[in-house]
Each structure stands twice: as structure tokens, then as C-alpha cells.
Amino acid sequence: MRSEQFSYQRHQFFVEGVSLADVAKAVGTPFYAYSAADLQSRFRSYEAAFADIPHLICYSLKANSNLAVGRVLSRMGAGADIVSGGELRRALLSGFLPQNLVFSGVGKTKDELILAIRKKVRLINVESEEELRMLNDVASSLNRPAPFSLRVNPDVKAGGHPHISTGTPDNKFGVYHKNIFPLYLWAKKQRHLLPVGIQSHIGSQITRVSPFKKALAVLLDLAGRLERAGVPLELIDLGGGLGVSYNDEEPQTPVDLARILVPALKNTGLTLFLEPGRSLIAQAGILVTKVLYRKGAGPKHFVIVDAAMNDLARPALYDAFHEIVPVHRSSGTKVRVDVVGPICESGDFLAKDRLMALPRQNDLLAVLTAGAYGFSMSSQYNSRPRAAEVMVSGGRYDIVRRRETMDDLIRGESIPRGLV
Ligand SMILES: *Cc1c(COP(=O)(O)O)cnc(C)c1O
């Protein structure tokens, strides 16, 4: 479902009353634009859906870690799910409170664990026995408590693509559910380790809520058995992963998720943590790009634009679909086009075999549902400066990341003395 914040007014595409053509004139192309109102309304729908039980919605920062995006959510009381020391820094700068931070990831370094304990994050999601031992060493040497969950691999299949399915034993994530018991019992005996929760994150772009129900059943069963064994927990963290509509998917919503989770948790005394990323920010963002050239090869048309796989990797990486619409709507006859970028790879496309009115040179196109895993996965491949990002809110826009410069491209590089 397209966000109501993005709409045509007399054939021009607007975000929250701001003309994208005007933004393009001022900041150049390509650029990402985010609607604060859209993001806020999606966060509110999570909050409303889970209002009946104690909960914390921890935005998964890796979906889009721009400071302004984080600030919109932290001001509404959201927590954040972070996966690196760099994201910890971003989260704090965005205004997330340490007690609302969850630190996830399969390979946290010793330095990252030190930082997390020093900054007093609420929860560290541990993914292996060796990481748990490292956390214990670090917490002991700092003489500070380390509140943690084990990330359980619940052996539940979910997720929109093999690269984003994470809940079965044949991928690298979590501790197999049959192996977690002795780890909690060992941790209970360590002075600095605080077993406060249990976590799973089963995948991404999950359009049905039933896998979450299965994962919850596994976690609740383990939590119950742990309590009987003298390790009572405070919280269950079910990760993120709810999907969005890129094309014709009809994903279930936070309300559907709440309908299956809330009754099961209501009288347990456990607090529910969720870590949504995509379902909060994907639809709130678009990528605006300009047509450079067109060319034909037989029946096929190529539209070459100034955004590429370095700006939006999802089509190349996951064969993902993103709807593309003209910023100025015209009524030409529709033809089949590939929308491609300037990068020297055949995988550099934004859309394939798309039926659309053939745009003209210099026309602007908007790539929709690009707010999640768009800019945050972007790179400088082909020495292309990364795009600008703007946040639209209440009829105005602000540049929240300036376009990179040629100097940014070579920052930190040098030629060895012997080669000068
Ligand atoms: C990526 C990730 C998320 C967010 O997933 P979405 O599909 O964007 O909701 C949440 N938790 C963990 C541990 C993750 O790795």
C-alpha cells in the first residue's frame, strides 16, 4: 500500500506537500527523501497494537541509520536495535536512551562489548557460547553488570529471500534452541552476567505472522523451563522482520502480529521487545533520480538514470522489486523499459521489463519504498559520491545528509612515500 504522504497534485509528485521537483532543483539528484509523518504513523501503529502489554519497540537502526530518522523515533519513545559500535554512536546521537538500546549481531568485537557495557545498554543479544564467555570476561574486568539475552535459533522458516532468512540451523545466527539451557545455567553462576531475556529474529520481509507465533512458542517454552530451573527472565525479544508491500504483496500488519502475540504474553509478566526496521521506514522513503539517456535495442528500451546499484543495492542484491513512478506524470503510450544505472555491471539495474511511459531526458523518476536498506546499504562503488538525504516534515524539507563530495571519496587515502 502506497503511503498517503506521497501523492500527485496536478501531475506533480509531492511528499507531505513538498514538490519533489523543487527539492531536486535545490539539492540535485540522486537524493533520498523521507516523510517524517509516515514514519511517525507507522511507529504509532506498533505502539497502539501492543498497548495492552508492557513492551518496547526497538527500531532496527541498520535499516536506515540517518541521525534525523533516529531522532524522529527517539522523540516518540522508541528504543533502538543496534549491530555495531558505529550504530551505538549513532543511536546515542539520535537521542535514544541507553536503557532503550538492544545490541545484536553475530560477531561483536571485544571493544564493542566494552563500549556497550560502559554505555549501559539495556540488553546484549548474545549469539554463541564463545561470545557469552567473552562478555563475561569483559564485564568482570570492568566490574560492571552485563544484561543479556541469548539469541535462540528456533528452527522456524520465514523471510522473503534466502539471504534474509535467519531462523533455521543452516544459517549462522543464534544458538540452536536445544543448546541454550546449559549456557543460561552457567551464566546464572557468573557474578557479572545478568540473564534478563531471550531473543529470536527469524528473518526479514516476512509477510505472514504465523512464523512469529511458532518462534514465540519456542521462546515461551524455554522461558518457562528456565524459570523452573531458577533462571527467571524479564523479557522476550522477538526481533524484527515484518514485511512491506513493494509490489503486490499484502503483508500482515502490527495489528495482526499483536493479535497472536498479546494474548500469549498477557499474563506472563514478561515484557515484549520487538526490533522492526523495514516495516517502520521502508515506505517512508523514496529515491529520486534523473534520466540521463535513453536507448533502444530491438523491442527493448533502456532508461539510463543517475542513480545506480551503489545508491540502491536491493535490486542487484536480492532481485528486489521497487515501483518507479515519474515525478511529472505524463500520458505517453507505455513501453517496456529497463531502468539502469551508470555502473559497469550488468547487475546494475533499478527495474527490469517495466511497463511505463517512456520518460524524456532530464525527467525525474521516483523509486518507491526505498527508505529501508536503501541509503544504509549504499557505497561509493565506481567512485560515485553517495546521494544526499532529505527529511520532509510539516510542509518543509531539510537536508539531513549532504551529498558527498569528490574529497569525501578519497578521504583517508594516501600514496606511500616510495611511490611519490
Ligand atoms: C536486521 C535485523 C532486524 C530488523 O529486521 P527488519 O526486517 O528490517 O524488520 C531486527 N533484528 C535483528 C537482530 C536484525 O539483524
Coordinates of C-alpha atoms and ligand atoms in Angstrom, one line a residue:
M1 CA 0.0 0.0 0.0
R2 CA 1.5 3.3 -1.1
S3 CA 2.0 5.8 1.7
E4 CA -0.6 8.6 1.7
Q5 CA 2.2 11.1 2.3
F6 CA 3.4 10.5 -1.3
S7 CA 0.8 11.7 -3.9
Y8 CA 0.3 13.5 -7.1
Q9 CA -1.0 17.1 -7.1
R10 CA -1.9 18.2 -10.7
H11 CA 0.5 15.7 -12.2
Q12 CA 3.5 16.6 -9.9
F13 CA 4.7 14.1 -7.2
F14 CA 4.7 15.5 -3.7
V15 CA 5.8 14.4 -0.3
E16 CA 3.8 15.9 2.6
G17 CA 3.0 18.9 0.4
V18 CA 6.6 19.4 -0.8
S19 CA 7.3 19.2 -4.5
L20 CA 10.0 16.8 -5.3
A21 CA 10.9 18.7 -8.5
D22 CA 11.6 21.7 -6.2
V23 CA 13.8 19.6 -3.9
A24 CA 15.6 18.2 -7.0
K25 CA 16.3 21.7 -8.2
A26 CA 17.8 22.7 -4.9
V27 CA 19.8 19.6 -3.9
G28 CA 20.5 17.9 -7.2
T29 CA 20.0 14.2 -8.0
P30 CA 20.0 11.5 -6.9
F31 CA 18.6 12.0 -3.4
Y32 CA 16.6 10.1 -0.8
A33 CA 13.5 11.8 0.7
Y34 CA 11.9 10.6 3.9
S35 CA 8.5 11.6 5.2
A36 CA 8.5 12.1 9.0
A37 CA 4.7 11.9 9.2
D38 CA 4.8 8.5 7.5
L39 CA 7.4 7.2 9.9
Q40 CA 5.6 8.6 12.9
S41 CA 2.3 7.0 11.9
R42 CA 3.9 3.6 11.4
F43 CA 5.6 3.8 14.8
R44 CA 2.3 4.8 16.4
S45 CA 0.6 1.8 14.8
Y46 CA 3.1 -0.5 16.6
E47 CA 2.6 1.4 19.9
A48 CA -1.2 1.2 19.6
A49 CA -1.2 -2.5 18.7
F50 CA 0.8 -3.5 21.7
A51 CA -0.6 -1.0 24.2
D52 CA -2.2 -3.8 26.3
I53 CA 1.1 -5.4 27.4
P54 CA 4.5 -4.0 28.6
H55 CA 6.6 -3.6 25.5
L56 CA 9.5 -1.7 23.9
I57 CA 9.6 -1.1 20.1
C58 CA 13.3 -1.0 19.3
Y59 CA 13.8 0.4 15.8
S60 CA 16.5 -1.6 13.9
L61 CA 18.9 1.1 13.0
K62 CA 20.6 -0.8 10.2
A63 CA 17.5 -0.3 8.0
N64 CA 18.3 3.4 7.9
S65 CA 20.7 4.9 10.4
N66 CA 20.4 8.6 9.4
L67 CA 20.5 10.7 12.6
A68 CA 17.3 12.5 11.7
V69 CA 15.4 9.3 11.2
G70 CA 16.6 8.1 14.6
R71 CA 15.6 11.4 16.1
V72 CA 12.0 11.2 14.9
L73 CA 11.7 7.8 16.6
S74 CA 13.6 8.5 19.8
R75 CA 11.4 11.6 20.4
M76 CA 8.4 9.3 20.3
G77 CA 9.9 7.0 23.0
A78 CA 11.2 4.3 20.7
G79 CA 14.2 2.1 21.6
A80 CA 16.8 1.1 19.0
D81 CA 18.3 -2.2 17.9
I82 CA 22.0 -1.8 17.0
V83 CA 24.5 -4.1 15.5
S84 CA 27.9 -2.3 15.8
G85 CA 29.8 0.2 17.8
G86 CA 29.2 2.7 15.0
E87 CA 25.4 2.2 15.3
L88 CA 25.7 2.6 19.1
R89 CA 27.3 6.0 18.5
R90 CA 24.6 7.0 16.0
A91 CA 21.8 5.8 18.4
L92 CA 23.1 7.9 21.2
L93 CA 23.5 11.0 18.9
S94 CA 19.9 10.4 17.7
G95 CA 18.7 10.7 21.3
F96 CA 17.9 7.1 22.1
L97 CA 18.3 6.4 25.8
P98 CA 20.9 3.7 26.8
Q99 CA 18.2 1.9 28.7
N100 CA 16.3 1.6 25.4
L101 CA 19.1 0.1 23.4
V102 CA 19.4 -3.6 22.3
F103 CA 22.8 -4.7 20.9
S104 CA 22.5 -7.5 18.4
G105 CA 24.9 -9.2 16.0
V106 CA 26.7 -12.5 15.4
G107 CA 30.3 -11.0 15.7
K108 CA 30.5 -8.3 18.2
T109 CA 34.2 -7.5 19.0
K110 CA 35.6 -7.2 22.4
D111 CA 35.9 -3.4 22.0
E112 CA 32.2 -3.2 21.0
L113 CA 31.2 -5.3 24.1
I114 CA 33.3 -2.9 26.3
L115 CA 31.6 0.1 24.8
A116 CA 28.1 -1.5 25.2
I117 CA 28.7 -2.2 28.9
R118 CA 30.3 1.2 29.5
K119 CA 27.3 3.0 27.9
K120 CA 24.9 0.8 29.9
V121 CA 22.8 -0.6 27.1
R122 CA 19.6 -2.4 28.2
L123 CA 20.3 -5.7 26.6
I124 CA 23.1 -7.5 24.7
N125 CA 21.8 -10.3 22.5
V126 CA 24.5 -13.0 22.6
E127 CA 24.8 -15.4 19.7
S128 CA 27.3 -18.0 20.7
E129 CA 28.9 -19.7 23.7
E130 CA 32.2 -18.1 23.0
E131 CA 30.6 -14.7 22.8
L132 CA 29.0 -15.3 26.2
R133 CA 32.4 -16.2 27.7
M134 CA 33.9 -13.0 26.1
L135 CA 31.0 -10.9 27.6
N136 CA 31.7 -12.5 31.0
D137 CA 35.4 -11.7 30.7
V138 CA 34.7 -8.1 29.7
A139 CA 32.1 -7.5 32.3
S140 CA 34.3 -9.0 35.0
S141 CA 37.3 -6.8 34.1
L142 CA 35.1 -3.7 34.0
N143 CA 33.4 -4.9 37.2
R144 CA 30.1 -3.9 35.6
P145 CA 26.8 -5.9 35.1
A146 CA 26.1 -7.3 31.6
P147 CA 22.4 -7.8 31.0
F148 CA 22.0 -10.3 28.2
S149 CA 19.7 -12.5 26.2
L150 CA 20.7 -15.5 24.2
R151 CA 19.6 -15.3 20.6
V152 CA 17.8 -18.6 20.0
N153 CA 17.7 -20.3 16.7
P154 CA 14.1 -21.6 16.9
D155 CA 14.3 -23.6 13.7
V156 CA 11.4 -21.6 12.1
K157 CA 11.4 -20.9 8.4
A158 CA 10.5 -17.3 7.4
G159 CA 11.7 -14.4 5.3
G160 CA 11.3 -13.1 1.8
H161 CA 14.6 -14.3 0.3
P162 CA 17.3 -16.9 1.3
H163 CA 19.7 -14.1 2.2
I164 CA 17.3 -12.7 4.7
S165 CA 16.0 -15.9 6.3
T166 CA 17.8 -16.3 9.6
G167 CA 15.8 -18.7 11.9
T168 CA 17.0 -22.2 10.9
P169 CA 20.1 -24.1 12.0
D170 CA 21.7 -24.0 8.5
N171 CA 22.4 -20.2 8.8
K172 CA 24.9 -18.5 11.1
F173 CA 22.6 -16.9 13.5
G174 CA 21.8 -17.6 17.1
V175 CA 22.3 -20.6 19.4
Y176 CA 20.4 -23.8 18.4
H177 CA 17.4 -24.0 20.8
K178 CA 18.4 -27.3 22.2
N179 CA 21.8 -26.0 23.3
I180 CA 20.8 -22.9 25.2
F181 CA 19.9 -24.4 28.6
P182 CA 23.4 -25.1 30.0
L183 CA 24.5 -21.6 28.9
Y184 CA 21.9 -19.9 31.0
L185 CA 22.6 -22.1 34.0
W186 CA 26.3 -21.3 33.6
A187 CA 25.7 -17.6 33.2
K188 CA 23.5 -17.6 36.3
K189 CA 26.6 -18.6 38.4
Q190 CA 28.7 -15.7 37.0
R191 CA 28.7 -12.6 39.1
H192 CA 28.5 -10.1 36.3
L193 CA 26.3 -11.8 33.8
L194 CA 22.6 -11.0 34.1
P195 CA 20.3 -13.3 32.2
V196 CA 17.3 -10.9 31.6
G197 CA 15.8 -12.2 28.4
I198 CA 15.6 -14.5 25.5
Q199 CA 15.6 -13.4 21.8
S200 CA 15.0 -14.6 18.3
H201 CA 15.0 -12.9 14.9
I202 CA 13.8 -15.2 12.3
G203 CA 14.2 -13.2 9.1
S204 CA 13.1 -10.2 7.1
Q205 CA 10.3 -9.3 4.7
I206 CA 8.0 -11.8 6.5
T207 CA 4.5 -11.3 5.2
R208 CA 2.6 -13.8 7.4
V209 CA 2.6 -13.6 11.1
S210 CA 2.3 -17.3 11.8
P211 CA 6.1 -17.9 11.9
F212 CA 6.3 -15.4 14.8
K213 CA 3.7 -17.4 16.7
K214 CA 5.9 -20.5 16.3
A215 CA 9.0 -18.6 17.4
L216 CA 7.1 -17.2 20.4
A217 CA 6.0 -20.7 21.4
V218 CA 9.6 -21.9 21.4
L219 CA 10.8 -18.9 23.5
L220 CA 7.9 -19.1 26.0
D221 CA 8.6 -22.8 26.5
L222 CA 12.3 -22.1 27.1
A223 CA 11.5 -19.1 29.4
G224 CA 9.1 -21.3 31.4
R225 CA 11.7 -24.1 31.8
L226 CA 14.4 -21.6 32.7
E227 CA 12.2 -20.1 35.4
R228 CA 11.5 -23.6 36.9
A229 CA 15.3 -24.1 36.9
G230 CA 15.9 -20.9 38.8
V231 CA 16.6 -18.5 36.0
P232 CA 13.6 -16.2 35.8
L233 CA 13.6 -13.8 32.8
E234 CA 12.1 -10.3 32.4
L235 CA 11.7 -10.1 28.7
I236 CA 11.1 -11.8 25.4
D237 CA 12.6 -10.2 22.3
L238 CA 11.0 -11.4 19.1
G239 CA 13.3 -9.4 16.7
G240 CA 12.0 -7.6 13.6
G241 CA 11.1 -8.8 10.2
L242 CA 7.6 -7.8 9.4
G243 CA 7.3 -7.2 5.6
V244 CA 6.1 -4.4 3.5
S245 CA 4.4 -4.1 0.1
Y246 CA 6.9 -3.4 -2.6
N247 CA 4.8 -4.7 -5.4
D248 CA 1.6 -6.7 -4.9
E249 CA 2.4 -8.3 -1.5
E250 CA -0.2 -8.0 1.1
P251 CA 1.8 -8.2 4.3
Q252 CA 0.2 -8.7 7.6
T253 CA 0.4 -5.7 10.0
P254 CA 1.5 -4.9 13.6
V255 CA -2.2 -5.3 14.5
D256 CA -2.1 -8.9 13.1
L257 CA 1.1 -9.5 14.9
A258 CA -0.3 -8.2 18.2
R259 CA -3.4 -10.4 17.8
I260 CA -1.3 -13.5 18.0
L261 CA 1.4 -12.3 20.5
V262 CA -0.6 -10.2 23.0
P263 CA -2.9 -13.0 24.4
A264 CA 0.0 -15.4 24.7
L265 CA 2.1 -12.8 26.7
K266 CA -0.6 -11.1 28.7
N267 CA -0.4 -12.9 32.0
T268 CA 3.3 -14.0 31.8
G269 CA 4.7 -10.8 33.4
L270 CA 7.2 -10.7 30.6
T271 CA 8.0 -7.5 28.7
L272 CA 7.9 -7.9 24.9
F273 CA 10.7 -6.3 22.8
L274 CA 10.3 -6.0 19.0
E275 CA 13.0 -4.9 16.6
P276 CA 11.2 -3.7 13.4
G277 CA 13.3 -1.9 10.8
R278 CA 11.8 -2.3 7.3
S279 CA 8.2 -2.1 8.4
L280 CA 8.8 1.3 10.0
I281 CA 10.9 3.1 7.4
A282 CA 10.7 1.3 4.0
Q283 CA 7.5 3.1 2.8
A284 CA 8.6 6.4 4.3
G285 CA 11.4 6.8 1.9
I286 CA 11.9 7.2 -1.9
L287 CA 14.9 7.7 -4.1
V288 CA 14.7 10.4 -6.7
T289 CA 16.8 10.1 -9.8
K290 CA 17.2 11.9 -13.2
V291 CA 17.1 10.4 -16.6
L292 CA 20.4 10.8 -18.4
Y293 CA 19.9 8.9 -21.7
R294 CA 17.5 6.5 -23.4
K295 CA 18.4 3.9 -26.0
G296 CA 16.7 1.0 -27.7
A297 CA 17.9 -2.5 -28.6
G298 CA 15.2 -4.1 -30.7
P299 CA 11.9 -4.1 -28.8
K300 CA 13.7 -3.2 -25.6
H301 CA 14.2 0.3 -24.2
F302 CA 16.9 1.2 -21.7
V303 CA 16.4 4.3 -19.5
I304 CA 19.8 5.2 -18.0
V305 CA 19.5 7.2 -14.8
D306 CA 21.9 8.9 -12.5
A307 CA 21.2 6.5 -9.5
A308 CA 22.8 3.1 -9.5
M309 CA 23.3 -0.1 -7.5
N310 CA 25.7 1.8 -5.3
D311 CA 22.8 4.1 -4.2
L312 CA 20.2 1.3 -4.0
A313 CA 21.6 -2.2 -3.9
R314 CA 18.4 -4.2 -3.3
P315 CA 17.5 -4.9 -7.0
A316 CA 21.1 -6.2 -7.7
L317 CA 21.4 -7.9 -4.4
Y318 CA 18.0 -9.6 -3.9
D319 CA 16.4 -9.2 -7.3
A320 CA 14.1 -6.9 -5.4
F321 CA 11.2 -5.0 -7.0
H322 CA 10.7 -1.3 -6.5
E323 CA 7.9 0.6 -8.0
I324 CA 9.1 3.5 -10.1
V325 CA 6.9 6.5 -10.9
P326 CA 7.5 9.7 -12.9
V327 CA 7.8 12.9 -10.7
H328 CA 5.9 14.7 -13.5
R329 CA 3.1 12.4 -14.7
S330 CA 2.6 12.3 -18.5
S331 CA 0.3 10.3 -20.7
G332 CA 2.6 8.7 -23.3
T333 CA 2.0 5.2 -24.6
K334 CA 3.5 2.6 -22.3
V335 CA 6.5 0.6 -23.4
R336 CA 8.7 -2.0 -21.8
V337 CA 11.9 -0.5 -20.2
D338 CA 14.8 -1.5 -18.1
V339 CA 15.8 1.3 -15.7
V340 CA 19.5 1.1 -15.3
G341 CA 22.4 3.0 -13.6
P342 CA 25.8 4.1 -15.0
I343 CA 27.8 1.4 -13.2
C344 CA 29.9 -1.1 -15.2
E345 CA 28.0 -4.2 -14.1
S346 CA 25.0 -5.9 -15.8
G347 CA 23.6 -6.3 -12.4
D348 CA 23.3 -2.5 -12.1
F349 CA 19.6 -2.1 -12.6
L350 CA 16.7 -0.5 -10.6
A351 CA 13.9 -2.1 -12.6
K352 CA 13.6 -4.7 -15.4
D353 CA 10.9 -5.1 -18.1
R354 CA 8.8 -2.4 -16.6
L355 CA 5.7 -1.0 -18.5
M356 CA 5.9 2.8 -18.3
A357 CA 5.5 5.9 -20.5
L358 CA 9.0 6.4 -21.9
P359 CA 10.5 9.2 -19.9
R360 CA 12.4 12.0 -21.6
Q361 CA 15.9 13.1 -21.0
N362 CA 16.2 15.0 -17.7
D363 CA 12.9 13.8 -16.4
L364 CA 12.8 12.8 -12.7
L365 CA 11.8 9.4 -11.6
A366 CA 10.9 8.3 -8.0
V367 CA 11.9 4.9 -6.8
L368 CA 9.3 4.0 -4.1
T369 CA 9.6 2.1 -0.9
A370 CA 13.3 2.8 -0.7
G371 CA 13.6 4.0 2.9
A372 CA 14.8 0.7 4.3
Y373 CA 18.2 -0.8 3.3
G374 CA 18.5 1.9 0.7
F375 CA 20.9 4.6 1.8
S376 CA 22.2 2.4 4.6
M377 CA 23.5 -0.2 2.1
S378 CA 24.9 2.4 -0.3
S379 CA 28.5 2.5 -1.2
Q380 CA 31.0 4.6 -3.3
Y381 CA 31.5 1.8 -5.9
N382 CA 32.8 3.3 -9.1
S383 CA 33.9 6.3 -7.1
R384 CA 30.4 7.7 -7.0
P385 CA 29.7 10.1 -4.2
R386 CA 26.8 8.9 -2.1
A387 CA 23.5 10.6 -2.5
A388 CA 22.0 13.4 -0.4
E389 CA 19.2 12.7 2.1
V390 CA 16.4 15.0 2.9
M391 CA 13.7 14.8 5.6
V392 CA 10.3 16.2 4.8
S393 CA 8.1 17.3 7.7
G394 CA 5.1 19.6 8.0
G395 CA 5.4 21.1 4.5
R396 CA 9.2 21.8 4.6
Y397 CA 12.3 19.8 4.0
D398 CA 15.8 19.7 5.5
I399 CA 19.0 18.2 4.1
V400 CA 19.8 15.6 6.7
R401 CA 22.9 14.4 4.9
R402 CA 24.7 16.5 2.4
R403 CA 25.7 14.9 -0.9
E404 CA 29.3 13.6 -0.7
T405 CA 32.0 15.5 -2.5
M406 CA 35.0 14.3 -4.5
D407 CA 37.1 14.9 -1.5
D408 CA 34.9 12.6 0.6
L409 CA 35.7 9.9 -1.9
I410 CA 39.5 9.9 -1.2
R411 CA 39.3 10.8 2.5
G412 CA 41.9 8.8 4.4
E413 CA 43.8 7.6 1.4
S414 CA 47.5 8.3 0.7
I415 CA 50.2 7.3 -1.7
P416 CA 53.2 5.7 0.1
R417 CA 56.4 7.7 0.2
G418 CA 58.2 5.2 -2.0
L419 CA 55.7 5.8 -4.8
V420 CA 55.7 9.6 -4.8
Ligands
LIG1 C1 18.0 -6.8 10.5 C2 17.5 -7.1 11.9 C3 16.3 -6.6 12.4 C4 15.4 -5.8 11.5 O1 14.8 -6.5 10.5 P1 13.6 -5.9 9.6 O2 13.3 -7.0 8.6 O3 14.2 -4.7 8.9 O4 12.5 -5.6 10.5 C5 16.0 -6.8 13.7 N1 16.8 -7.5 14.5 C6 17.9 -8.0 14.1 C7 18.8 -8.8 15.0 C8 18.4 -7.8 12.8 O5 19.5 -8.3 12.4

